[in-house]
PDB file of C-alpha atoms in Angstrom:
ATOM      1  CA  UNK A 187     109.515  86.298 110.661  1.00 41.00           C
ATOM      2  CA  UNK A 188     113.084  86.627 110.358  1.00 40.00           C
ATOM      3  CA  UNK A 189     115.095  88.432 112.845  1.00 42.00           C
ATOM      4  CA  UNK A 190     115.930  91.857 111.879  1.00 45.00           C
ATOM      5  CA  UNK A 191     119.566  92.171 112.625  1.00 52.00           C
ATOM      6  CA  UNK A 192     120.224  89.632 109.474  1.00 58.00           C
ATOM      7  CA  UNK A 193     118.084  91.124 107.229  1.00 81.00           C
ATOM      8  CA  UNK A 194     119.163  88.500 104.418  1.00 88.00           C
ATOM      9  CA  UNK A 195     116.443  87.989 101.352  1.00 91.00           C
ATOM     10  CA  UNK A 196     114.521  85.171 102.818  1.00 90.00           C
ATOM     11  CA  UNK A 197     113.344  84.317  99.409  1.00 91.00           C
ATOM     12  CA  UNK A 198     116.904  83.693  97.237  1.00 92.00           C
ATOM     13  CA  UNK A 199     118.587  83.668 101.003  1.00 90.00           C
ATOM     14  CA  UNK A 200     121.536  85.366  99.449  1.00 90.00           C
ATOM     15  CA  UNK A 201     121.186  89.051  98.697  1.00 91.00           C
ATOM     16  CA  UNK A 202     121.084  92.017 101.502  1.00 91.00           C
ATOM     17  CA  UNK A 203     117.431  91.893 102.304  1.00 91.00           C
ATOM     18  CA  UNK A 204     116.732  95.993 101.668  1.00 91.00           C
ATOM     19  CA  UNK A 205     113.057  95.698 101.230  1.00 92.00           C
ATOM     20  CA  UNK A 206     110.527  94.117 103.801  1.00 90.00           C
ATOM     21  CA  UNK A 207     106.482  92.786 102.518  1.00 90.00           C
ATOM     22  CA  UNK A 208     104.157  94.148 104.756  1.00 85.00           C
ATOM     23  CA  UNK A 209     101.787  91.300 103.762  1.00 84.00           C
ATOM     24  CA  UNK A 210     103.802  88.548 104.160  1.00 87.00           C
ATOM     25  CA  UNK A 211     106.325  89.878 107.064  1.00 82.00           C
ATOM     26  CA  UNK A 212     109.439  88.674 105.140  1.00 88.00           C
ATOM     27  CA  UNK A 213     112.468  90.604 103.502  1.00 90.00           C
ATOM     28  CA  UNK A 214     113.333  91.251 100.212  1.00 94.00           C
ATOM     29  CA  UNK A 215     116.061  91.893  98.012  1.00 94.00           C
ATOM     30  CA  UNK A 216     115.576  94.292  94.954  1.00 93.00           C
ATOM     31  CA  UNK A 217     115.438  91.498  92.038  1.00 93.00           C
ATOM     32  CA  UNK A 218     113.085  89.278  94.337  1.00 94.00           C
ATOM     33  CA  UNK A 219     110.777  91.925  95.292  1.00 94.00           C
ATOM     34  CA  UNK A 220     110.231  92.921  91.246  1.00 93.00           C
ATOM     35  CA  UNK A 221     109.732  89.327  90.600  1.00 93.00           C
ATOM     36  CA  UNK A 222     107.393  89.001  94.275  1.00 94.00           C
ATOM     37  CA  UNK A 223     104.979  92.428  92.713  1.00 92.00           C
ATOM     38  CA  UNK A 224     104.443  91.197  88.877  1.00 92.00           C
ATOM     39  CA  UNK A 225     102.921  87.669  90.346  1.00 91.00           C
ATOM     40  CA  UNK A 226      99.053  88.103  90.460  1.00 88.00           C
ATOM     41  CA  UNK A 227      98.691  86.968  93.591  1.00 88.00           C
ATOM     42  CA  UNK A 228     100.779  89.530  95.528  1.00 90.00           C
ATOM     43  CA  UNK A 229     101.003  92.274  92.469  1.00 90.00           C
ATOM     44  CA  UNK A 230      99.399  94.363  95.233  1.00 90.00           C
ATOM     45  CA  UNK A 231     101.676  94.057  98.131  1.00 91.00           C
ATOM     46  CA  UNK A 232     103.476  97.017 100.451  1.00 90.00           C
ATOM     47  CA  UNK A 233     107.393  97.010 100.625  1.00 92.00           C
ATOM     48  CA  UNK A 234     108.906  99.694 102.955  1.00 89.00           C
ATOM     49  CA  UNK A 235     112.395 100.346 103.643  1.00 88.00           C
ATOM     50  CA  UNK A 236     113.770  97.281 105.950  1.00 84.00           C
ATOM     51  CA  UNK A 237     115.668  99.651 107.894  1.00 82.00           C
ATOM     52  CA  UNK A 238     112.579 101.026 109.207  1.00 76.00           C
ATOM     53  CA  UNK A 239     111.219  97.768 110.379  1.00 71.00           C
ATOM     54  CA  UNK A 240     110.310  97.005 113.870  1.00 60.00           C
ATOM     55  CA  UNK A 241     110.749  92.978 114.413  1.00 56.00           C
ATOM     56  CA  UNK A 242     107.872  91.418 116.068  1.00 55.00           C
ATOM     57  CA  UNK A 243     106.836  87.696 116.451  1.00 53.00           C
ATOM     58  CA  UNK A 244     103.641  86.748 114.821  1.00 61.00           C
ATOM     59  CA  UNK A 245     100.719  86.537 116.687  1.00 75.00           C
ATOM     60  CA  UNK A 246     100.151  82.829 117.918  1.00 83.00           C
ATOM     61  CA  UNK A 247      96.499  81.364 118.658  1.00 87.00           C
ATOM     62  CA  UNK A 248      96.095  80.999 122.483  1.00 86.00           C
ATOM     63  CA  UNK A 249      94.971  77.328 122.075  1.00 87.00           C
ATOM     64  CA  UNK A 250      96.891  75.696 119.623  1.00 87.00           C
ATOM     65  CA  UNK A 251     100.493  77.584 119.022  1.00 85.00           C
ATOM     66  CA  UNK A 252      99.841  78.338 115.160  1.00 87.00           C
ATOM     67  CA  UNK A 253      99.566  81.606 113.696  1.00 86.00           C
ATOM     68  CA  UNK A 254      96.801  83.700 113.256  1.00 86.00           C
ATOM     69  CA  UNK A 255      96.186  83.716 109.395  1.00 88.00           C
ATOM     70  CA  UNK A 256      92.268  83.770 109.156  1.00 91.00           C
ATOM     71  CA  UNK A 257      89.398  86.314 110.579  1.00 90.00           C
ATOM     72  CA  UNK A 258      86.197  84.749 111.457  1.00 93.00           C
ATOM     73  CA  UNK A 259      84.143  87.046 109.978  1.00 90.00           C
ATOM     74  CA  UNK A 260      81.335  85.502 112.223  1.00 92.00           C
ATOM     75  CA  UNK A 261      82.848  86.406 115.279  1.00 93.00           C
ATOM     76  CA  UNK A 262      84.778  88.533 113.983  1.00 90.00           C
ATOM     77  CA  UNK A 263      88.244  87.617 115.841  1.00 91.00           C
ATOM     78  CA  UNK A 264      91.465  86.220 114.402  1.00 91.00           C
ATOM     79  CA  UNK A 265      91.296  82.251 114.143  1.00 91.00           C
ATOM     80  CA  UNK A 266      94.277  79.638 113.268  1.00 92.00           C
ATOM     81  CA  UNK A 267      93.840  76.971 110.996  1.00 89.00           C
ATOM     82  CA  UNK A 268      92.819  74.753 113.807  1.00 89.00           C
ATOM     83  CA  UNK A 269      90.144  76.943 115.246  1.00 92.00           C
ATOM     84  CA  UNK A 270      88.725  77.086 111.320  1.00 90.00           C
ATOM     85  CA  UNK A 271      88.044  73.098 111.917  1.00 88.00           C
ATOM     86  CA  UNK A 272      87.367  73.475 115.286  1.00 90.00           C
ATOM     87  CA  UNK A 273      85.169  76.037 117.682  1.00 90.00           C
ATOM     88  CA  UNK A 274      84.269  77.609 114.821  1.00 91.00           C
ATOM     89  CA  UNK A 275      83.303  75.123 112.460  1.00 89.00           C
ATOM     90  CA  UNK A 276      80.692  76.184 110.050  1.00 91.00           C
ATOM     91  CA  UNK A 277      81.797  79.879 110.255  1.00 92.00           C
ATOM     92  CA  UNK A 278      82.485  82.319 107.861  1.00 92.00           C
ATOM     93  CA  UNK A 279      86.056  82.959 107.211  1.00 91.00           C
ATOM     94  CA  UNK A 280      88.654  85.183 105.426  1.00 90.00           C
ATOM     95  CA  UNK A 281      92.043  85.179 104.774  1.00 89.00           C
ATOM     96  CA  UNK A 282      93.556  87.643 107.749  1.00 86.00           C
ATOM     97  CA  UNK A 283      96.292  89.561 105.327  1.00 84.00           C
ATOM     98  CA  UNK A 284      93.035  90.155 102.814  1.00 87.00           C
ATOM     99  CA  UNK A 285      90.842  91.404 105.301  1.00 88.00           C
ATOM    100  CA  UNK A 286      93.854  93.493 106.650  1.00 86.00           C
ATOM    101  CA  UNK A 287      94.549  95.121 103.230  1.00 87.00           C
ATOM    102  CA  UNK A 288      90.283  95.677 102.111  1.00 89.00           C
ATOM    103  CA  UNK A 289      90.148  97.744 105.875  1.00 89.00           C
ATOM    104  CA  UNK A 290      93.628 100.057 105.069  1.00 90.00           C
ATOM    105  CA  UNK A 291      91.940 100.449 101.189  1.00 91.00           C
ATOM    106  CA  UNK A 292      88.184 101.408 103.240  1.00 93.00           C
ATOM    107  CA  UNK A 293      89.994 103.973 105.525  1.00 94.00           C
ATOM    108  CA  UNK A 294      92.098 105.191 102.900  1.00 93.00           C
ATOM    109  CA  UNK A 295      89.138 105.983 100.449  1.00 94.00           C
ATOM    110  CA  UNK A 296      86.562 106.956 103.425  1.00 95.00           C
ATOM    111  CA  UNK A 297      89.677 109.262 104.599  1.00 96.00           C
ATOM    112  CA  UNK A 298      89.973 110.738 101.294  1.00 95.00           C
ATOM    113  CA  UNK A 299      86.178 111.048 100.766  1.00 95.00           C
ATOM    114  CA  UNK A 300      85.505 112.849 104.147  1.00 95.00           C
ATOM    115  CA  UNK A 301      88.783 115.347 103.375  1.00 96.00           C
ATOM    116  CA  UNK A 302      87.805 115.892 100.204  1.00 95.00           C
ATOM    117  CA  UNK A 303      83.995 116.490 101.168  1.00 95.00           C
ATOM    118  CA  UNK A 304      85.251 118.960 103.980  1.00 95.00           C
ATOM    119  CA  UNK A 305      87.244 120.316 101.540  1.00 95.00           C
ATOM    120  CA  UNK A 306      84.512 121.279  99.492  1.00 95.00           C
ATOM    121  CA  UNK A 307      82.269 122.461 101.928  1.00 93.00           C
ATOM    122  CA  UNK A 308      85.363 124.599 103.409  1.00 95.00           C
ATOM    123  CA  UNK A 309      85.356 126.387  99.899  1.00 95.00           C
ATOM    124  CA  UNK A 310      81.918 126.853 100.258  1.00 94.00           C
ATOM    125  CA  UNK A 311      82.008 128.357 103.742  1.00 94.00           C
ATOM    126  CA  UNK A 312      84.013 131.207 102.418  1.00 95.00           C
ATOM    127  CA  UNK A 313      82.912 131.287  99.592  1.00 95.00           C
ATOM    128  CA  UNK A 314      79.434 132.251 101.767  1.00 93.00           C
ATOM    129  CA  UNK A 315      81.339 134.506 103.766  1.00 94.00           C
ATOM    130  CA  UNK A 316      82.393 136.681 101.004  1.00 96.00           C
ATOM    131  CA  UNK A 317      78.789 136.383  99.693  1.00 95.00           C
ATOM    132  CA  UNK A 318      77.671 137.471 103.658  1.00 94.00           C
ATOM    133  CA  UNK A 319      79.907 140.546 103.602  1.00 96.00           C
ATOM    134  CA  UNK A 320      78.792 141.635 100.553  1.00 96.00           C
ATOM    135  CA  UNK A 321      74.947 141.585 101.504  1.00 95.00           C
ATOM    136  CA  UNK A 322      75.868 143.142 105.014  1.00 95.00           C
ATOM    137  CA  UNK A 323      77.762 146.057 103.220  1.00 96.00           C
ATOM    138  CA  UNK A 324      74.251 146.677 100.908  1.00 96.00           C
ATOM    139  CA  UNK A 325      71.859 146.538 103.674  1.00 95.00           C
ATOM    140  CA  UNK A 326      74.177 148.678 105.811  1.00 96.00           C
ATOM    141  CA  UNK A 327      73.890 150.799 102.954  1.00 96.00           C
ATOM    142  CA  UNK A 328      70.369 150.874 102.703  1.00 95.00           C
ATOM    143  CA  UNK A 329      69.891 151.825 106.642  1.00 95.00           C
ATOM    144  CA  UNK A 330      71.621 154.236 106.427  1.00 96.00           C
ATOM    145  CA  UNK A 331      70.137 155.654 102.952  1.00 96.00           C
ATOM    146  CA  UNK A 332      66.541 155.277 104.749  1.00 95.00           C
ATOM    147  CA  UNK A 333      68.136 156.985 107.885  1.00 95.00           C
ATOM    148  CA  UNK A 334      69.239 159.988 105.343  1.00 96.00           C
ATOM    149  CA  UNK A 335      66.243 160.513 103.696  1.00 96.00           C
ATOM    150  CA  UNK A 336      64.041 160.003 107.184  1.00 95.00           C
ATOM    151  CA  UNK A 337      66.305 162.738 108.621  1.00 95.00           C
ATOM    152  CA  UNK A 338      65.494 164.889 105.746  1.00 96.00           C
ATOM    153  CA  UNK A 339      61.525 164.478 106.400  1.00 95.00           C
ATOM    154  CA  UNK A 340      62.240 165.450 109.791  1.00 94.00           C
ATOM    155  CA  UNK A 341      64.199 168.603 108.851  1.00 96.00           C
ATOM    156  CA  UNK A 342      61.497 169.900 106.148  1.00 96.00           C
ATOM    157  CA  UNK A 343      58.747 168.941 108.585  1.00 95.00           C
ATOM    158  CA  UNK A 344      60.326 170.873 111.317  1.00 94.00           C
ATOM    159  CA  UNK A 345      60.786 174.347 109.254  1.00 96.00           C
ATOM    160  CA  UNK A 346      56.954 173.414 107.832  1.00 96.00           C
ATOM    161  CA  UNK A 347      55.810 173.652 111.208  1.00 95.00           C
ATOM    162  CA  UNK A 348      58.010 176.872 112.368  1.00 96.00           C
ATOM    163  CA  UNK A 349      56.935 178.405 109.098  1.00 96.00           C
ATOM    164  CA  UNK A 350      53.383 178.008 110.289  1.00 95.00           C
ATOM    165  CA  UNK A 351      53.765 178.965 114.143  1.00 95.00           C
ATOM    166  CA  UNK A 352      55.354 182.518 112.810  1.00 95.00           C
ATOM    167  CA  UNK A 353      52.680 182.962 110.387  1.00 95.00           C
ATOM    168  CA  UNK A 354      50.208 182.682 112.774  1.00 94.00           C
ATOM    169  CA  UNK A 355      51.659 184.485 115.060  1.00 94.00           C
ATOM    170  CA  UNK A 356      52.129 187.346 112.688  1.00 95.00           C
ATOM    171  CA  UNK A 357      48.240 187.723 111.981  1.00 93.00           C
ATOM    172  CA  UNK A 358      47.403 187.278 115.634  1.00 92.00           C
ATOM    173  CA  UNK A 359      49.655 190.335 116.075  1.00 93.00           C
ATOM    174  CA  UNK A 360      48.920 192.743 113.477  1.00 93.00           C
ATOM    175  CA  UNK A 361      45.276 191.893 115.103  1.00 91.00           C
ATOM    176  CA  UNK A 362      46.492 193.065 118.362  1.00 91.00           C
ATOM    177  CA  UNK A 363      48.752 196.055 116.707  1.00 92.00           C
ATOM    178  CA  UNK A 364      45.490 197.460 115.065  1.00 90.00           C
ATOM    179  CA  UNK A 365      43.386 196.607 118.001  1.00 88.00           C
ATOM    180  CA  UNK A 366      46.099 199.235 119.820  1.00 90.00           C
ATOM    181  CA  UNK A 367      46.095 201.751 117.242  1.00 91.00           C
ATOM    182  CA  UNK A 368      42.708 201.919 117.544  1.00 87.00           C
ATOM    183  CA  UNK A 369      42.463 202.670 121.297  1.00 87.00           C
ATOM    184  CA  UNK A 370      44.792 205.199 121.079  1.00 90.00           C
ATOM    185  CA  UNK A 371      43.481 207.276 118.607  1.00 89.00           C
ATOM    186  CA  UNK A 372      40.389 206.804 121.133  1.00 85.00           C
ATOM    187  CA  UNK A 373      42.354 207.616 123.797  1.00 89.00           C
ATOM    188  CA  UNK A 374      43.935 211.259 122.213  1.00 90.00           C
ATOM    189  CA  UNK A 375      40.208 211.824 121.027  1.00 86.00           C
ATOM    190  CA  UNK A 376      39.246 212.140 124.678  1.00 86.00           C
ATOM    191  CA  UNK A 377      42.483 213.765 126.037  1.00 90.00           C
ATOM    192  CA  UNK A 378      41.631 216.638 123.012  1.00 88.00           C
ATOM    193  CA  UNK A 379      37.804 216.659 124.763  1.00 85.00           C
ATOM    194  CA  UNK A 380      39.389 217.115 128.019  1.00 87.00           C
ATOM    195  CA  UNK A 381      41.894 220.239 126.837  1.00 87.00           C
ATOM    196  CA  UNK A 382      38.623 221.858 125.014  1.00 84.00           C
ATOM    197  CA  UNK A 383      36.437 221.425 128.400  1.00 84.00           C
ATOM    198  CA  UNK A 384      39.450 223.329 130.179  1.00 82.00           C
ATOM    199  CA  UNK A 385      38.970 226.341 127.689  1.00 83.00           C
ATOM    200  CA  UNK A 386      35.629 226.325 127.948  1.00 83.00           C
ATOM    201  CA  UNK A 387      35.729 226.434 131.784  1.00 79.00           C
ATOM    202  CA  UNK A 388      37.593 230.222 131.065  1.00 79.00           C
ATOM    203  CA  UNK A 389      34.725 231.877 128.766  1.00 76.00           C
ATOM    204  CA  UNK A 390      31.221 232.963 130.278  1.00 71.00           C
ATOM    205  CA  UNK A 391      28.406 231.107 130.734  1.00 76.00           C
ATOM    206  CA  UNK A 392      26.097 231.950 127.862  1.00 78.00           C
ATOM    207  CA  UNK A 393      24.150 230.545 125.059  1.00 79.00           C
ATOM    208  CA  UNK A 394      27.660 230.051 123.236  1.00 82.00           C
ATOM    209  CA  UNK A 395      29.251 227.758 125.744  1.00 81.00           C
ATOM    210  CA  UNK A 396      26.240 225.714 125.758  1.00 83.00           C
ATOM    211  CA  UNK A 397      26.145 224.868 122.280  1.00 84.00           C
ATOM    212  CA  UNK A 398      29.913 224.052 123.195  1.00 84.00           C
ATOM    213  CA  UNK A 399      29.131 221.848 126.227  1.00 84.00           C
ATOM    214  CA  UNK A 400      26.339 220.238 123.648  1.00 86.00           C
ATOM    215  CA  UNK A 401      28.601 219.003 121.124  1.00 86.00           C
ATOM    216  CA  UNK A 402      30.882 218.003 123.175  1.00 85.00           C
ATOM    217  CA  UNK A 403      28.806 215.665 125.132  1.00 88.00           C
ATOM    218  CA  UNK A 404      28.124 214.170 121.616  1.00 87.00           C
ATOM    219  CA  UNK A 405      31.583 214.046 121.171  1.00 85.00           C
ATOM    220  CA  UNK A 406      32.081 211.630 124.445  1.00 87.00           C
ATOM    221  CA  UNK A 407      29.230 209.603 123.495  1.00 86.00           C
ATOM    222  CA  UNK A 408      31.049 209.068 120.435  1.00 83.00           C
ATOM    223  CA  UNK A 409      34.524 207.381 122.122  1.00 83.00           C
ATOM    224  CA  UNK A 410      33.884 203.292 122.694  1.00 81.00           C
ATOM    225  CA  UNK A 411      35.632 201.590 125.237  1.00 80.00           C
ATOM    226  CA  UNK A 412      35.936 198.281 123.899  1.00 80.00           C
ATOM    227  CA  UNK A 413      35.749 195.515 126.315  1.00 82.00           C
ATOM    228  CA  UNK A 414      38.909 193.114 126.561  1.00 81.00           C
ATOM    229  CA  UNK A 415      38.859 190.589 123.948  1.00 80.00           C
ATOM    230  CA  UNK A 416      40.765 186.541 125.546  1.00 86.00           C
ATOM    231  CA  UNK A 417      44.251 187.094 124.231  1.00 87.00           C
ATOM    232  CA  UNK A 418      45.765 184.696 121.548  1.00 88.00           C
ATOM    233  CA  UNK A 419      47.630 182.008 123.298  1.00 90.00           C
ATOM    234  CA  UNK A 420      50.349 179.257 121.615  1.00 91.00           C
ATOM    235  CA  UNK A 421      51.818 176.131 123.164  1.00 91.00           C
ATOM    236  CA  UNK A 422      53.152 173.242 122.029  1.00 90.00           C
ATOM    237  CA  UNK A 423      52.347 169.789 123.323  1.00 91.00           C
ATOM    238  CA  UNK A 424      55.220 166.910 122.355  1.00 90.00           C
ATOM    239  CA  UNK A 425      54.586 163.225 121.926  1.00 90.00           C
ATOM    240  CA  UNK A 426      56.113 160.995 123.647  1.00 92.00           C
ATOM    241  CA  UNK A 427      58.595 158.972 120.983  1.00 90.00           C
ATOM    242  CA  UNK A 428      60.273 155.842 122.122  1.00 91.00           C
ATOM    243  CA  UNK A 429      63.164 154.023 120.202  1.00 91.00           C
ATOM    244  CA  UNK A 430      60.533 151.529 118.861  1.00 91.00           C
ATOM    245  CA  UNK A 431      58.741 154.290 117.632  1.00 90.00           C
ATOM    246  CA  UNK A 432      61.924 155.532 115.642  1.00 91.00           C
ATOM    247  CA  UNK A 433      62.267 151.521 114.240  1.00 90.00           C
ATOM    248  CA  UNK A 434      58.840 151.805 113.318  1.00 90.00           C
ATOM    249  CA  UNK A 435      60.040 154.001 110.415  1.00 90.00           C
ATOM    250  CA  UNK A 436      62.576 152.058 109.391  1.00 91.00           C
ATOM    251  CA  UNK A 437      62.084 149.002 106.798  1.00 91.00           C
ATOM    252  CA  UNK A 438      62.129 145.164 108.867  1.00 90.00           C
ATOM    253  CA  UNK A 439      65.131 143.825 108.728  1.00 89.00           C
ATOM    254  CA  UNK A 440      65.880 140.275 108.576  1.00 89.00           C
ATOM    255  CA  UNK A 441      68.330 137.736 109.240  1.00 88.00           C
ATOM    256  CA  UNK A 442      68.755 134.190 109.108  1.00 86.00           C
ATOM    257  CA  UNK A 443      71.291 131.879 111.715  1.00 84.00           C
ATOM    258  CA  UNK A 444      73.858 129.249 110.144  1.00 83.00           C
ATOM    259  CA  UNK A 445      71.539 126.406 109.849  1.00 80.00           C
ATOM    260  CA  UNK A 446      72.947 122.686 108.620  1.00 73.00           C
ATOM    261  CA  UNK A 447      71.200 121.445 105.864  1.00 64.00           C
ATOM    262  CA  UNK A 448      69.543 118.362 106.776  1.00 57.00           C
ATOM    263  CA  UNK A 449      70.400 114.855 104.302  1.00 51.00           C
ATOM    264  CA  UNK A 450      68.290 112.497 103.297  1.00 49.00           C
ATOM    265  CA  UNK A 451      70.489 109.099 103.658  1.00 48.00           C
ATOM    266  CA  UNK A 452      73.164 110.290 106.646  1.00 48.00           C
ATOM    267  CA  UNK A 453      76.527 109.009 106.007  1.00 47.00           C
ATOM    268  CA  UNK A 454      76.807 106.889 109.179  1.00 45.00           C
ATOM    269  CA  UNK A 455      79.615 107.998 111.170  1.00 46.00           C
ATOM    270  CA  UNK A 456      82.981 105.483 110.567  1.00 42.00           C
ATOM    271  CA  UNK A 457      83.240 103.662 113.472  1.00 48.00           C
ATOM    272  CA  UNK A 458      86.787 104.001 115.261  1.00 51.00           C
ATOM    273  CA  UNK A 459      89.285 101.302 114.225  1.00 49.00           C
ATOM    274  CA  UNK A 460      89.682  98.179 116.188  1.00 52.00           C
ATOM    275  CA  UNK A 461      93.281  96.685 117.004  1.00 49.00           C
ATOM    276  CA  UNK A 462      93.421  93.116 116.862  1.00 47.00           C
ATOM    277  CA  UNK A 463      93.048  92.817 120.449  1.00 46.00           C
ATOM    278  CA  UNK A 464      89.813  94.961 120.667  1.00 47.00           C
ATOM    279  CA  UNK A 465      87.143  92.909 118.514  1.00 44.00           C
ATOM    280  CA  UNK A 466      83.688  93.753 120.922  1.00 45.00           C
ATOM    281  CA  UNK A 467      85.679  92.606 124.550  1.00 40.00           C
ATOM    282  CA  UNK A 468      86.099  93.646 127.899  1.00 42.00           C
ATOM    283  CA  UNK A 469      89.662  93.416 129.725  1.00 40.00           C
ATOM    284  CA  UNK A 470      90.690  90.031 131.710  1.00 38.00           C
ATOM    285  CA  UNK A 471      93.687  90.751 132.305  1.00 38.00           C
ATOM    286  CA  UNK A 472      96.745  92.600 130.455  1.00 37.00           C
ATOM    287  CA  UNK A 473      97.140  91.190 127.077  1.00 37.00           C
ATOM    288  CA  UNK A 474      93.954  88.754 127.186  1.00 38.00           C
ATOM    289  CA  UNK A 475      90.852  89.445 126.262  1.00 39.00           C
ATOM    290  CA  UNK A 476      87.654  87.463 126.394  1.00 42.00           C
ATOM    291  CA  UNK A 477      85.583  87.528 122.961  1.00 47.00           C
ATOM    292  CA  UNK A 478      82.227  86.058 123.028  1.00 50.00           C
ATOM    293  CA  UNK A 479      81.002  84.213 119.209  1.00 55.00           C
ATOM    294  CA  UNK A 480      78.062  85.964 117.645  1.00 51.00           C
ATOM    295  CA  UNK A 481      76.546  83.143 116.490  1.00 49.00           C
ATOM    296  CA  UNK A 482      77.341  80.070 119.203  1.00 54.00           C
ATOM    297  CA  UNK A 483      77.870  82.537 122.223  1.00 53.00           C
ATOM    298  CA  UNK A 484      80.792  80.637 123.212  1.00 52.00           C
ATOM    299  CA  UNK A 485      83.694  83.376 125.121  1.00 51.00           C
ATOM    300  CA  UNK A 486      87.437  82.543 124.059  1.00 51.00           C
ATOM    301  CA  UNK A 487      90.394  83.862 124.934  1.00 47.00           C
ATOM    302  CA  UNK A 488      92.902  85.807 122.932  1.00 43.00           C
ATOM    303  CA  UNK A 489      96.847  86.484 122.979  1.00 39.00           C
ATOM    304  CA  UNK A 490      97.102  88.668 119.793  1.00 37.00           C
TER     305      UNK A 490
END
């Protein structure tokens, strides 16, 4: 890689070298970059400003020196030309810059698939919401509708049943009233038997005031003395009523918790990106790491 502070056009090594390939780590001026994106072979290449390049040296096998510019897609891990021909002979290999570029286009279109899936469910969610609200508002609604018309029940059942107690109350007293009218009509026919016994006590005895003293013995043989009757009696007996007894009249109400929807095929979850130094390992030491082949089992070390 050239060294930043120069920043010449490494390709015509003449013009200010404004534009840097991502791919192939070298610097561009304007004309050779146009030229660099209309060949087929690098149409597809990144360019960013070369003012916002970072030098670096390019990684270097640990073995043999060279640089890294093929994955072993068996074991995964960055291999020089040398290792292609060597430890991993009869491997399968790509080029490193092409399997660098297919992973940024995978997480770019995986990124935009997720966002715009969450997206989409996001419009949903409220859209659900408003939907929610709307349903709460009508069965509030309704509750209190039922509530209404159950208080109204109550109300005409309560002056049904005062309605009744003072109509029966009302013929168990004009009973009573006439019952009392009665005895004392009794009562002032014997107090008028009494006054006519104290006149008759002031004439002589004779025939006359026998005949008197007769008819009024029939008279007293005529007043009844009624024996008391088991007075009318009221009381009222309440029910015990508990608050499930009050839901009891109400309609059932239901209601259903957020649930996820379950899927078929599950999108396996995208596994975190790997640097080049993290390809299945465990730490050695800073800056090494030990990666062991999938296919041979043979551990190598790697300075990436």
């Amino acid at each position: 890689m050239a060294q930043a502070a120069s920043k010449t056009c490494e390709i015509c090594i003449s013009a200010s070298g404004l534009q840097y390939c991502l791919e192939c780590e070298q610097y561009f001026c304007e004309n050779c970059k146009i030229f660099h994106k209309r060949q087929k072979g690098t149409i597809n290449h990144q360019f960013q400003s070369s003012s916002d390049v970072i030098p670096e040296g390019k990684s270097k096998c640990p073995y043999h020196k060279e640089d890294l510019c093929f994955l072993c897609n068996t074991c995964n891990v960055a291999v020089c030309s040398s290792c292609v021909t060597g430890s991993h002979t009869g491997h399968a290999f790509s080029k490193l810059m092409d399997s660098i570029t297919k992973l940024k286009e995978k997480i770019k279109k995986d990124l935009h698939r997720k966002v715009h899936e969450k997206t989409q469910n996001l419009k949903k969610i409220e859209e659900g919401l408003k939907a929610f609200d709307v349903n709460v508002e009508v069965v509030v609604k309704a509750i209190t509708e039922e509530g209404t018309n159950i208080k109204a029940m109550v109300d005409k059942c309560i002056a049904g049943m005062i309605a009744s107690v003072k109509d029966q109350s009302k013929t168990e007293k004009d009973k009573l009233t006439t019952i009392m009218a009665d005895s004392k009509m009794n009562l002032k026919a014997g107090s008028d038997i009494g006054n006519k016994i104290y006149e008759l006590e002031k004439t002589r005895n004779d025939g006359k005031l026998l005949q008197s003293l007769q008819k009024l013995t029939d008279d007293i043989a005529k007043l009844t003395v009624e024996p008391l009757f088991e007075f009318p009696n009221i009381q009222y007996t309440a029910k015990p009523v508990t608050d499930n007894d009050i839901k009891q009249l109400f309609g059932i109400l239901k209601i259903s918790g957020v649930r996820t929807q379950d899927i078929g095929n599950r999108e396996k979850e995208l596994p975190k990106p790997k640097s080049d130094n993290e390809q299945d390992t465990k730490p050695k030491e800073e800056g090494k790491y030990l990666f062991r082949c999938n296919k041979c089992g043979k551990e190598e070390r790697s300075h990436m």
